[in-house]
Amino acid sequence: MASFCILDEFEVHKNEEFLRIAEELKPELHETEIAPVRLLKLREDGSPEPEVISEEAAENLKAKCLKKDDKVILDFGNHHVGYVTLDLSSAGSHQDAPAYVYLKFTERLDELTADTASYNGWISKGWIQEEYLHVDVLPAKIELPRRYAFRYLEIKVLDVSLKFSLVVNAVTGKAVSAVQDEEVTAISTEDEILKQIDRVSTRTLKNCMQLVFEDGPKRDRRMWLGDLRLQARANYKTFHNTDMVKRCLYLFGGLTFNEGKIPACLFLEPEIEPDDTYLFDYALLYGSALLDYYRATKDMDTLKDLYPVAIRQIEIGLTYLNEENLIPDRSGEFWCFVDWGEGLNTQAASLAILIYSMRYGIRLAEYMEDAKTSQWLAEKMDVLKKSAVEHFWDEEQKLFVSGAGRQVSWATQVWMILARVFDKEKNRELILHTIEVNPRIRMVTPYMYHHYIDALIRSGEKERALDEMKRYWGEMIHDGADTFWELYNPYNKYESPYGSVAVNSFCHAWSCTPTYFLRKFYLEK
Amino acid sequence: MASFCILDEFEVHKNEEFLRIAEELKPELHETEIAPVRLLKLREDGSPEPEVISEEAAENLKAKCLKKDDKVILDFGNHHVGYVTLDLSSAGSHQDAPAYVYLKFTERLDELTADTASYNGWISKGWIQEEYLHVDVLPAKIELPRRYAFRYLEIKVLDVSLKFSLVVNAVTGKAVSAVQDEEVTAISTEDEILKQIDRVSTRTLKNCMQLVFEDGPKRDRRMWLGDLRLQARANYKTFHNTDMVKRCLYLFGGLTFNEGKIPACLFLEPEIEPDDTYLFDYALLYGSALLDYYRATKDMDTLKDLYPVAIRQIEIGLTYLNEENLIPDRSGEFWCFVDWGEGLNTQAASLAILIYSMRYGIRLAEYMEDAKTSQWLAEKMDVLKKSAVEHFWDEEQKLFVSGAGRQVSWATQVWMILARVFDKEKNRELILHTIEVNPRIRMVTPYMYHHYIDALIRSGEKERALDEMKRYWGEMIHDGADTFWELYNPYNKYESPYGSVAVNSFCHAWSCTPTYFLRKFYLEK
């Protein structure tokens, strides 16, 4: 099902001062030279699980004379975000026709064997990182102008001529990021899988840290508010690039629309502009991101500037309540994200997230010494907690339900726990009961898993949280992740919200938070 | 059948002085602004003959919001060689995915409906003028870096997103040529078809006149000696750019190989270099091209420089004779071109072309006052004429035959007439008899038709030559030619020597000579 939002009336309010502050914080990107480390051959039997049947040294590349339909697969050894230059020449007689070359950059091995031509999902096939090049004159040094997110590069000769072959003398590249590996030290633990999870987390974060916190460097290459909040959390514990968080908070704060709503995401080019998409939960979580920033920096100037924006999101959120103090069910729309996953009802979660955001609003108001705001938020929050229990708690099942169909999902329980509708002990019982029941409506994104881990920790289930992290993110590593993925459903590894995994993002910001949890709750103490 | 030559031992001898002279004559290209004149819609029913079902003004383009799979066809009104710039933007919400766009430039309308993906001929599909573009940021002005030969441009949206459409605000271009339309005045005749033939001839010539005389601006985009000779003939009567002829003669003269052979063609990039292809007939015809040049310019310096090169080709040609004064049959190889056309035996024609070249050699020697050479050439020529009659004339059929299979072809008769093996009256009888018999092995290229028209005129059949020109080139115009084609077999309009018309060239130098015939033999007298 296509999930997107187009707002009919969309009037952007630019706060030029906020945008100026953001612009001044625009980072210089660091460039790192990269090169292929080996050449691969895959078994091509139509299986979705590719198998490397042979490999050889990358130096062998330049000795290959490639004819029509020949291909080489270059492995750059790790996930990179950056630019690639091809150094091409010919062998045999003089080049007597354009060399016609197909390139496919992939983040994962299985994308190489996927049939991209048949992709027919609901988001643009333009996201598939492939190119068709005519090289009229050889030798040629071709600096590809586009940025790619990739570990693998397939170079296929669509045609040369009977008189000459294509030679790929070298493929070089430069990776880009706002941060550098050296800025982070590895965690000290004997647990190999935790080390790996931390390493892959920080790589994911690094590769998404460009001119802003991007959600995914392959797709969508822009800044989503929901991702930003989680990235920032991981960033405080690793690269600690607080300027970038500040920049991004000012960008969102400086690009509101209509009654002051924050858009769900911002486009970066040709100029920074908001998307005409409102996500109820993302907008509410702005305050949580702002509070995290203030706690990490004690930057009162920024807090003062952006506090009104955060409070405004809560005020707007409250306007959606009906007379029963419920958020009407809008699960059929792309209006409150919560999680990907077919059929998830988000009504209860949306109320829980509103409550959650109010707690953060109260903390912000306290730092701002705005007693009036903290007081009315606290009062209203109590009303909503009661409403949540009254309408959504199923005493028989001992679980929260959502929507007219009284759906039981993992997400609803997790957000009710994070909203602290119950006290800590009852939350603990709820999360353990949820695990036992294992509702069929599962979590499919690392974004939702983040909140699940958070809920476990906040309920005093730290060890279980660690086990779950190992199971979920560790399993991605077992399945070959160099960076963590946008979507991972251990029950359906080829799940995609878009109609095909070909356009899934395999380095996705919202999946980078294990490093946050590990460094905050486990290893530093 | 694939027809190409790769010489095992290929040692290029550069005459730096000749190459310097050629370099100094390198032309500046004239640029002319071009734009689409209308938009077309074609019936798409899989028929190879496309039909325009509607057309609208080019100004309507910018009002169209193109979604996935939408396409527009732009008609630039005439055949052009040049560069195109796309001015693109988006409509709807902010661009949230790369616009993925397919472009196809075609010389003829029917190339638009041809399924290029299934092309499987023996020359490179890289010649098909198509591009796949990802446009990451809209609006964008995209100056396509490659040069195209085209009248039509299809722009197809492979994908955008559900939130935005692609808008093509404008498509502009610049056509390039070493010459300009204004340099040639139209012929004065009441005959509309002759006017058209002349106009299309000069356009073909103009579009092939770039930094050298190219054979075809779509394919092969280089200089073939056989084409050069005919282009130069048309050029003397039209643009009269004798510097370009001189430049090209010096280039061939300056880039010989092994025992002094002239290569059949030269590549222009990255530097001017000879192809490792020897065509017996093309090399021999260098002298004919040089004589034409001298007669047009009286440039004795050039004649003196290049005369030895021309004579050397004849000397080399003679070394191929066997003890019976015959050229052994090499029809199975790409060695003596004569004509495309399945199954043509070239043995007799190759001897005829050798004889023909000797007559030109004698003229050159006379201008050079080189009596010794003219004498031995004349003596040897007589010997070869006798050999030709003795071995190839079939008294019963009253036709020349060729090869062990005693094949009767049009090409053999034509070249024997041009070689003047018989006197003018007997040649006239021969050509008339050939027309009557209509041998099954027909002529398929305008290159061969040029020689047929020449043979008719030289045999005193001027009116018939005019009729034949009207029939052959006029029929191409009837079939939609804006420029004349590389290959035209009225008996099989989809004939291609390459396995598919998709890679045929539809603006091809060797087809431009009707303007030469008209202006030399008909209209100026």
mmCIF file with all atom_site columns, C-alpha atoms in Angstrom, chain A residues 311-467:
data_model
loop_
_atom_site.group_PDB
_atom_site.id
_atom_site.type_symbol
_atom_site.label_atom_id
_atom_site.label_alt_id
_atom_site.label_comp_id
_atom_site.label_asym_id
_atom_site.label_entity_id
_atom_site.label_seq_id
_atom_site.pdbx_PDB_ins_code
_atom_site.Cartn_x
_atom_site.Cartn_y
_atom_site.Cartn_z
_atom_site.occupancy
_atom_site.B_iso_or_equiv
_atom_site.pdbx_formal_charge
_atom_site.auth_seq_id
_atom_site.auth_comp_id
_atom_site.auth_asym_id
_atom_site.auth_atom_id
_atom_site.pdbx_PDB_model_num
ATOM 1   C CA . ILE A 1 311 ? 5.474   23.377  22.906 1.00 0.00 ? 311 ILE A CA 1
ATOM 2   C CA . ARG A 1 312 ? 3.516   24.436  19.815 1.00 0.00 ? 312 ARG A CA 1
ATOM 3   C CA . GLN A 1 313 ? 3.660   20.867  18.507 1.00 0.00 ? 313 GLN A CA 1
ATOM 4   C CA . ILE A 1 314 ? 2.046   19.610  21.718 1.00 0.00 ? 314 ILE A CA 1
ATOM 5   C CA . GLU A 1 315 ? -0.618  22.285  21.534 1.00 0.00 ? 315 GLU A CA 1
ATOM 6   C CA . ILE A 1 316 ? -1.340  21.258  17.959 1.00 0.00 ? 316 ILE A CA 1
ATOM 7   C CA . GLY A 1 317 ? -1.348  17.589  18.978 1.00 0.00 ? 317 GLY A CA 1
ATOM 8   C CA . LEU A 1 318 ? -3.949  18.296  21.616 1.00 0.00 ? 318 LEU A CA 1
ATOM 9   C CA . THR A 1 319 ? -6.251  19.925  19.086 1.00 0.00 ? 319 THR A CA 1
ATOM 10  C CA . TYR A 1 320 ? -6.743  16.511  17.499 1.00 0.00 ? 320 TYR A CA 1
ATOM 11  C CA . LEU A 1 321 ? -8.357  15.101  20.654 1.00 0.00 ? 321 LEU A CA 1
ATOM 12  C CA . ASN A 1 322 ? -12.051 14.459  20.487 1.00 0.00 ? 322 ASN A CA 1
ATOM 13  C CA . GLU A 1 323 ? -14.482 15.016  23.319 1.00 0.00 ? 323 GLU A CA 1
ATOM 14  C CA . GLU A 1 324 ? -13.528 11.624  24.787 1.00 0.00 ? 324 GLU A CA 1
ATOM 15  C CA . ASN A 1 325 ? -9.877  12.702  24.968 1.00 0.00 ? 325 ASN A CA 1
ATOM 16  C CA . LEU A 1 326 ? -8.939  10.287  22.212 1.00 0.00 ? 326 LEU A CA 1
ATOM 17  C CA . ILE A 1 327 ? -7.114  10.817  18.946 1.00 0.00 ? 327 ILE A CA 1
ATOM 18  C CA . PRO A 1 328 ? -9.509  9.635   16.224 1.00 0.00 ? 328 PRO A CA 1
ATOM 19  C CA . ASP A 1 329 ? -8.255  6.624   14.322 1.00 0.00 ? 329 ASP A CA 1
ATOM 20  C CA . ARG A 1 330 ? -6.412  7.679   11.129 1.00 0.00 ? 330 ARG A CA 1
ATOM 21  C CA . SER A 1 331 ? -4.566  4.410   10.525 1.00 0.00 ? 331 SER A CA 1
ATOM 22  C CA . GLY A 1 332 ? -5.672  4.462   6.885  1.00 0.00 ? 332 GLY A CA 1
ATOM 23  C CA . GLU A 1 333 ? -3.657  7.606   6.297  1.00 0.00 ? 333 GLU A CA 1
ATOM 24  C CA . PHE A 1 334 ? 0.060   8.341   6.381  1.00 0.00 ? 334 PHE A CA 1
ATOM 25  C CA . TRP A 1 335 ? -0.513  10.569  9.405  1.00 0.00 ? 335 TRP A CA 1
ATOM 26  C CA . CYS A 1 336 ? 1.073   8.933   12.456 1.00 0.00 ? 336 CYS A CA 1
ATOM 27  C CA . PHE A 1 337 ? 4.022   6.761   11.518 1.00 0.00 ? 337 PHE A CA 1
ATOM 28  C CA . VAL A 1 338 ? 4.814   4.528   14.551 1.00 0.00 ? 338 VAL A CA 1
ATOM 29  C CA . ASP A 1 339 ? 6.171   1.690   12.392 1.00 0.00 ? 339 ASP A CA 1
ATOM 30  C CA . TRP A 1 340 ? 5.989   0.215   8.907  1.00 0.00 ? 340 TRP A CA 1
ATOM 31  C CA . GLY A 1 341 ? 4.152   -3.064  8.923  1.00 0.00 ? 341 GLY A CA 1
ATOM 32  C CA . GLU A 1 342 ? 1.013   -4.080  7.129  1.00 0.00 ? 342 GLU A CA 1
ATOM 33  C CA . GLY A 1 343 ? -2.191  -3.408  9.007  1.00 0.00 ? 343 GLY A CA 1
ATOM 34  C CA . LEU A 1 344 ? -0.827  -1.743  12.132 1.00 0.00 ? 344 LEU A CA 1
ATOM 35  C CA . ASN A 1 345 ? -3.506  0.266   13.917 1.00 0.00 ? 345 ASN A CA 1
ATOM 36  C CA . THR A 1 346 ? -1.927  3.424   15.353 1.00 0.00 ? 346 THR A CA 1
ATOM 37  C CA . GLN A 1 347 ? -4.812  4.982   17.266 1.00 0.00 ? 347 GLN A CA 1
ATOM 38  C CA . ALA A 1 348 ? -3.687  3.955   20.750 1.00 0.00 ? 348 ALA A CA 1
ATOM 39  C CA . ALA A 1 349 ? -0.027  4.578   19.998 1.00 0.00 ? 349 ALA A CA 1
ATOM 40  C CA . SER A 1 350 ? -0.807  8.084   18.781 1.00 0.00 ? 350 SER A CA 1
ATOM 41  C CA . LEU A 1 351 ? -2.379  8.916   22.118 1.00 0.00 ? 351 LEU A CA 1
ATOM 42  C CA . ALA A 1 352 ? 0.587   7.317   23.926 1.00 0.00 ? 352 ALA A CA 1
ATOM 43  C CA . ILE A 1 353 ? 3.034   9.384   21.906 1.00 0.00 ? 353 ILE A CA 1
ATOM 44  C CA . LEU A 1 354 ? 1.096   12.535  22.700 1.00 0.00 ? 354 LEU A CA 1
ATOM 45  C CA . ILE A 1 355 ? 1.350   11.680  26.392 1.00 0.00 ? 355 ILE A CA 1
ATOM 46  C CA . TYR A 1 356 ? 5.048   10.841  26.014 1.00 0.00 ? 356 TYR A CA 1
ATOM 47  C CA . SER A 1 357 ? 5.693   14.174  24.306 1.00 0.00 ? 357 SER A CA 1
ATOM 48  C CA . MET A 1 358 ? 3.940   16.014  27.108 1.00 0.00 ? 358 MET A CA 1
ATOM 49  C CA . ARG A 1 359 ? 6.329   14.566  29.669 1.00 0.00 ? 359 ARG A CA 1
ATOM 50  C CA . TYR A 1 360 ? 9.202   15.936  27.602 1.00 0.00 ? 360 TYR A CA 1
ATOM 51  C CA . GLY A 1 361 ? 7.311   19.208  27.305 1.00 0.00 ? 361 GLY A CA 1
ATOM 52  C CA . ILE A 1 362 ? 7.087   19.402  31.074 1.00 0.00 ? 362 ILE A CA 1
ATOM 53  C CA . ARG A 1 363 ? 10.836  18.845  31.419 1.00 0.00 ? 363 ARG A CA 1
ATOM 54  C CA . LEU A 1 364 ? 11.510  21.535  28.832 1.00 0.00 ? 364 LEU A CA 1
ATOM 55  C CA . ALA A 1 365 ? 9.182   23.929  30.654 1.00 0.00 ? 365 ALA A CA 1
ATOM 56  C CA . GLU A 1 366 ? 11.008  23.219  33.894 1.00 0.00 ? 366 GLU A CA 1
ATOM 57  C CA . TYR A 1 367 ? 14.368  24.054  32.343 1.00 0.00 ? 367 TYR A CA 1
ATOM 58  C CA . MET A 1 368 ? 12.772  27.185  30.967 1.00 0.00 ? 368 MET A CA 1
ATOM 59  C CA . GLU A 1 369 ? 11.291  27.937  34.393 1.00 0.00 ? 369 GLU A CA 1
ATOM 60  C CA . ASP A 1 370 ? 7.923   28.197  32.694 1.00 0.00 ? 370 ASP A CA 1
ATOM 61  C CA . ALA A 1 371 ? 5.776   26.964  35.580 1.00 0.00 ? 371 ALA A CA 1
ATOM 62  C CA . LYS A 1 372 ? 2.526   27.824  33.907 1.00 0.00 ? 372 LYS A CA 1
ATOM 63  C CA . THR A 1 373 ? 3.200   25.553  30.968 1.00 0.00 ? 373 THR A CA 1
ATOM 64  C CA . SER A 1 374 ? 4.538   22.698  33.043 1.00 0.00 ? 374 SER A CA 1
ATOM 65  C CA . GLN A 1 375 ? 1.467   22.862  35.192 1.00 0.00 ? 375 GLN A CA 1
ATOM 66  C CA . TRP A 1 376 ? -1.170  22.723  32.498 1.00 0.00 ? 376 TRP A CA 1
ATOM 67  C CA . LEU A 1 377 ? 0.799   20.033  30.653 1.00 0.00 ? 377 LEU A CA 1
ATOM 68  C CA . ALA A 1 378 ? 0.953   17.909  33.800 1.00 0.00 ? 378 ALA A CA 1
ATOM 69  C CA . GLU A 1 379 ? -2.750  18.291  34.405 1.00 0.00 ? 379 GLU A CA 1
ATOM 70  C CA . LYS A 1 380 ? -3.704  17.465  30.864 1.00 0.00 ? 380 LYS A CA 1
ATOM 71  C CA . MET A 1 381 ? -1.274  14.546  30.787 1.00 0.00 ? 381 MET A CA 1
ATOM 72  C CA . ASP A 1 382 ? -3.025  12.929  33.724 1.00 0.00 ? 382 ASP A CA 1
ATOM 73  C CA . VAL A 1 383 ? -6.337  13.280  31.963 1.00 0.00 ? 383 VAL A CA 1
ATOM 74  C CA . LEU A 1 384 ? -4.959  11.605  28.867 1.00 0.00 ? 384 LEU A CA 1
ATOM 75  C CA . LYS A 1 385 ? -3.375  8.770   30.822 1.00 0.00 ? 385 LYS A CA 1
ATOM 76  C CA . LYS A 1 386 ? -6.757  8.028   32.335 1.00 0.00 ? 386 LYS A CA 1
ATOM 77  C CA . SER A 1 387 ? -8.346  8.195   28.921 1.00 0.00 ? 387 SER A CA 1
ATOM 78  C CA . ALA A 1 388 ? -5.753  5.775   27.570 1.00 0.00 ? 388 ALA A CA 1
ATOM 79  C CA . VAL A 1 389 ? -6.471  3.216   30.239 1.00 0.00 ? 389 VAL A CA 1
ATOM 80  C CA . GLU A 1 390 ? -10.195 3.707   30.051 1.00 0.00 ? 390 GLU A CA 1
ATOM 81  C CA . HIS A 1 391 ? -10.426 3.276   26.300 1.00 0.00 ? 391 HIS A CA 1
ATOM 82  C CA . PHE A 1 392 ? -7.546  1.023   25.371 1.00 0.00 ? 392 PHE A CA 1
ATOM 83  C CA . TRP A 1 393 ? -6.695  -1.200  28.341 1.00 0.00 ? 393 TRP A CA 1
ATOM 84  C CA . ASP A 1 394 ? -8.165  -4.674  28.030 1.00 0.00 ? 394 ASP A CA 1
ATOM 85  C CA . GLU A 1 395 ? -8.214  -6.062  31.522 1.00 0.00 ? 395 GLU A CA 1
ATOM 86  C CA . GLU A 1 396 ? -8.982  -9.525  30.293 1.00 0.00 ? 396 GLU A CA 1
ATOM 87  C CA . GLN A 1 397 ? -6.064  -9.731  27.907 1.00 0.00 ? 397 GLN A CA 1
ATOM 88  C CA . LYS A 1 398 ? -3.863  -7.578  30.139 1.00 0.00 ? 398 LYS A CA 1
ATOM 89  C CA . LEU A 1 399 ? -2.860  -5.696  27.039 1.00 0.00 ? 399 LEU A CA 1
ATOM 90  C CA . PHE A 1 400 ? -3.659  -2.407  25.359 1.00 0.00 ? 400 PHE A CA 1
ATOM 91  C CA . VAL A 1 401 ? -5.832  -2.601  22.263 1.00 0.00 ? 401 VAL A CA 1
ATOM 92  C CA . SER A 1 402 ? -6.169  -0.085  19.444 1.00 0.00 ? 402 SER A CA 1
ATOM 93  C CA . GLY A 1 403 ? -8.862  0.979   17.002 1.00 0.00 ? 403 GLY A CA 1
ATOM 94  C CA . ALA A 1 404 ? -12.411 -0.174  16.531 1.00 0.00 ? 404 ALA A CA 1
ATOM 95  C CA . GLY A 1 405 ? -11.114 -3.694  15.865 1.00 0.00 ? 405 GLY A CA 1
ATOM 96  C CA . ARG A 1 406 ? -9.362  -3.673  19.267 1.00 0.00 ? 406 ARG A CA 1
ATOM 97  C CA . GLN A 1 407 ? -6.077  -4.664  17.661 1.00 0.00 ? 407 GLN A CA 1
ATOM 98  C CA . VAL A 1 408 ? -3.279  -5.940  19.879 1.00 0.00 ? 408 VAL A CA 1
ATOM 99  C CA . SER A 1 409 ? 0.159   -4.992  18.613 1.00 0.00 ? 409 SER A CA 1
ATOM 100 C CA . TRP A 1 410 ? 3.654   -4.788  20.007 1.00 0.00 ? 410 TRP A CA 1
ATOM 101 C CA . ALA A 1 411 ? 3.878   -1.126  19.097 1.00 0.00 ? 411 ALA A CA 1
ATOM 102 C CA . THR A 1 412 ? 0.861   -0.141  21.178 1.00 0.00 ? 412 THR A CA 1
ATOM 103 C CA . GLN A 1 413 ? 2.258   -1.813  24.304 1.00 0.00 ? 413 GLN A CA 1
ATOM 104 C CA . VAL A 1 414 ? 5.689   -0.285  23.819 1.00 0.00 ? 414 VAL A CA 1
ATOM 105 C CA . TRP A 1 415 ? 4.401   3.250   23.425 1.00 0.00 ? 415 TRP A CA 1
ATOM 106 C CA . MET A 1 416 ? 2.024   2.917   26.385 1.00 0.00 ? 416 MET A CA 1
ATOM 107 C CA . ILE A 1 417 ? 4.985   1.822   28.498 1.00 0.00 ? 417 ILE A CA 1
ATOM 108 C CA . LEU A 1 418 ? 7.110   4.744   27.267 1.00 0.00 ? 418 LEU A CA 1
ATOM 109 C CA . ALA A 1 419 ? 4.181   7.070   27.961 1.00 0.00 ? 419 ALA A CA 1
ATOM 110 C CA . ARG A 1 420 ? 4.286   5.780   31.550 1.00 0.00 ? 420 ARG A CA 1
ATOM 111 C CA . VAL A 1 421 ? 0.555   5.298   31.621 1.00 0.00 ? 421 VAL A CA 1
ATOM 112 C CA . PHE A 1 422 ? 1.310   2.730   34.309 1.00 0.00 ? 422 PHE A CA 1
ATOM 113 C CA . ASP A 1 423 ? 4.031   2.734   36.917 1.00 0.00 ? 423 ASP A CA 1
ATOM 114 C CA . LYS A 1 424 ? 7.343   1.010   36.390 1.00 0.00 ? 424 LYS A CA 1
ATOM 115 C CA . GLU A 1 425 ? 6.385   -2.326  37.905 1.00 0.00 ? 425 GLU A CA 1
ATOM 116 C CA . LYS A 1 426 ? 3.161   -2.574  35.965 1.00 0.00 ? 426 LYS A CA 1
ATOM 117 C CA . ASN A 1 427 ? 5.040   -1.594  32.854 1.00 0.00 ? 427 ASN A CA 1
ATOM 118 C CA . ARG A 1 428 ? 7.458   -4.436  33.553 1.00 0.00 ? 428 ARG A CA 1
ATOM 119 C CA . GLU A 1 429 ? 4.590   -6.873  33.830 1.00 0.00 ? 429 GLU A CA 1
ATOM 120 C CA . LEU A 1 430 ? 3.114   -5.529  30.611 1.00 0.00 ? 430 LEU A CA 1
ATOM 121 C CA . ILE A 1 431 ? 6.286   -5.883  28.573 1.00 0.00 ? 431 ILE A CA 1
ATOM 122 C CA . LEU A 1 432 ? 6.925   -9.389  29.884 1.00 0.00 ? 432 LEU A CA 1
ATOM 123 C CA . HIS A 1 433 ? 3.342   -10.342 29.162 1.00 0.00 ? 433 HIS A CA 1
ATOM 124 C CA . THR A 1 434 ? 3.650   -8.906  25.667 1.00 0.00 ? 434 THR A CA 1
ATOM 125 C CA . ILE A 1 435 ? 6.749   -11.004 25.046 1.00 0.00 ? 435 ILE A CA 1
ATOM 126 C CA . GLU A 1 436 ? 4.881   -14.049 26.260 1.00 0.00 ? 436 GLU A CA 1
ATOM 127 C CA . VAL A 1 437 ? 1.820   -13.390 24.141 1.00 0.00 ? 437 VAL A CA 1
ATOM 128 C CA . ASN A 1 438 ? 3.935   -12.339 21.122 1.00 0.00 ? 438 ASN A CA 1
ATOM 129 C CA . PRO A 1 439 ? 1.175   -10.445 19.288 1.00 0.00 ? 439 PRO A CA 1
ATOM 130 C CA . ARG A 1 440 ? 0.918   -11.193 15.607 1.00 0.00 ? 440 ARG A CA 1
ATOM 131 C CA . ILE A 1 441 ? 1.191   -7.497  14.689 1.00 0.00 ? 441 ILE A CA 1
ATOM 132 C CA . ARG A 1 442 ? 4.944   -7.295  15.087 1.00 0.00 ? 442 ARG A CA 1
ATOM 133 C CA . MET A 1 443 ? 7.594   -4.619  14.904 1.00 0.00 ? 443 MET A CA 1
ATOM 134 C CA . VAL A 1 444 ? 9.420   -4.446  11.590 1.00 0.00 ? 444 VAL A CA 1
ATOM 135 C CA . THR A 1 445 ? 11.667  -1.399  11.765 1.00 0.00 ? 445 THR A CA 1
ATOM 136 C CA . PRO A 1 446 ? 14.726  -0.770  13.900 1.00 0.00 ? 446 PRO A CA 1
ATOM 137 C CA . TYR A 1 447 ? 12.976  2.525   14.674 1.00 0.00 ? 447 TYR A CA 1
ATOM 138 C CA . MET A 1 448 ? 10.221  0.658   16.505 1.00 0.00 ? 448 MET A CA 1
ATOM 139 C CA . TYR A 1 449 ? 12.727  -1.773  17.969 1.00 0.00 ? 449 TYR A CA 1
ATOM 140 C CA . HIS A 1 450 ? 14.562  1.187   19.442 1.00 0.00 ? 450 HIS A CA 1
ATOM 141 C CA . HIS A 1 451 ? 11.465  2.071   21.412 1.00 0.00 ? 451 HIS A CA 1
ATOM 142 C CA . TYR A 1 452 ? 10.996  -1.531  22.442 1.00 0.00 ? 452 TYR A CA 1
ATOM 143 C CA . ILE A 1 453 ? 14.550  -1.688  23.813 1.00 0.00 ? 453 ILE A CA 1
ATOM 144 C CA . ASP A 1 454 ? 13.969  1.625   25.525 1.00 0.00 ? 454 ASP A CA 1
ATOM 145 C CA . ALA A 1 455 ? 10.771  0.304   27.047 1.00 0.00 ? 455 ALA A CA 1
ATOM 146 C CA . LEU A 1 456 ? 12.559  -2.795  28.365 1.00 0.00 ? 456 LEU A CA 1
ATOM 147 C CA . ILE A 1 457 ? 15.320  -0.740  29.941 1.00 0.00 ? 457 ILE A CA 1
ATOM 148 C CA . ARG A 1 458 ? 12.895  1.765   31.443 1.00 0.00 ? 458 ARG A CA 1
ATOM 149 C CA . SER A 1 459 ? 10.954  -1.179  32.894 1.00 0.00 ? 459 SER A CA 1
ATOM 150 C CA . GLY A 1 460 ? 14.050  -2.539  34.593 1.00 0.00 ? 460 GLY A CA 1
ATOM 151 C CA . GLU A 1 461 ? 14.648  -5.317  32.059 1.00 0.00 ? 461 GLU A CA 1
ATOM 152 C CA . LYS A 1 462 ? 18.187  -4.307  31.078 1.00 0.00 ? 462 LYS A CA 1
ATOM 153 C CA . GLU A 1 463 ? 19.509  -7.817  30.544 1.00 0.00 ? 463 GLU A CA 1
ATOM 154 C CA . ARG A 1 464 ? 16.560  -8.782  28.428 1.00 0.00 ? 464 ARG A CA 1
ATOM 155 C CA . ALA A 1 465 ? 17.014  -5.567  26.451 1.00 0.00 ? 465 ALA A CA 1
ATOM 156 C CA . LEU A 1 466 ? 20.607  -6.573  25.752 1.00 0.00 ? 466 LEU A CA 1
ATOM 157 C CA . ASP A 1 467 ? 19.507  -10.021 24.630 1.00 0.00 ? 467 ASP A CA 1
#
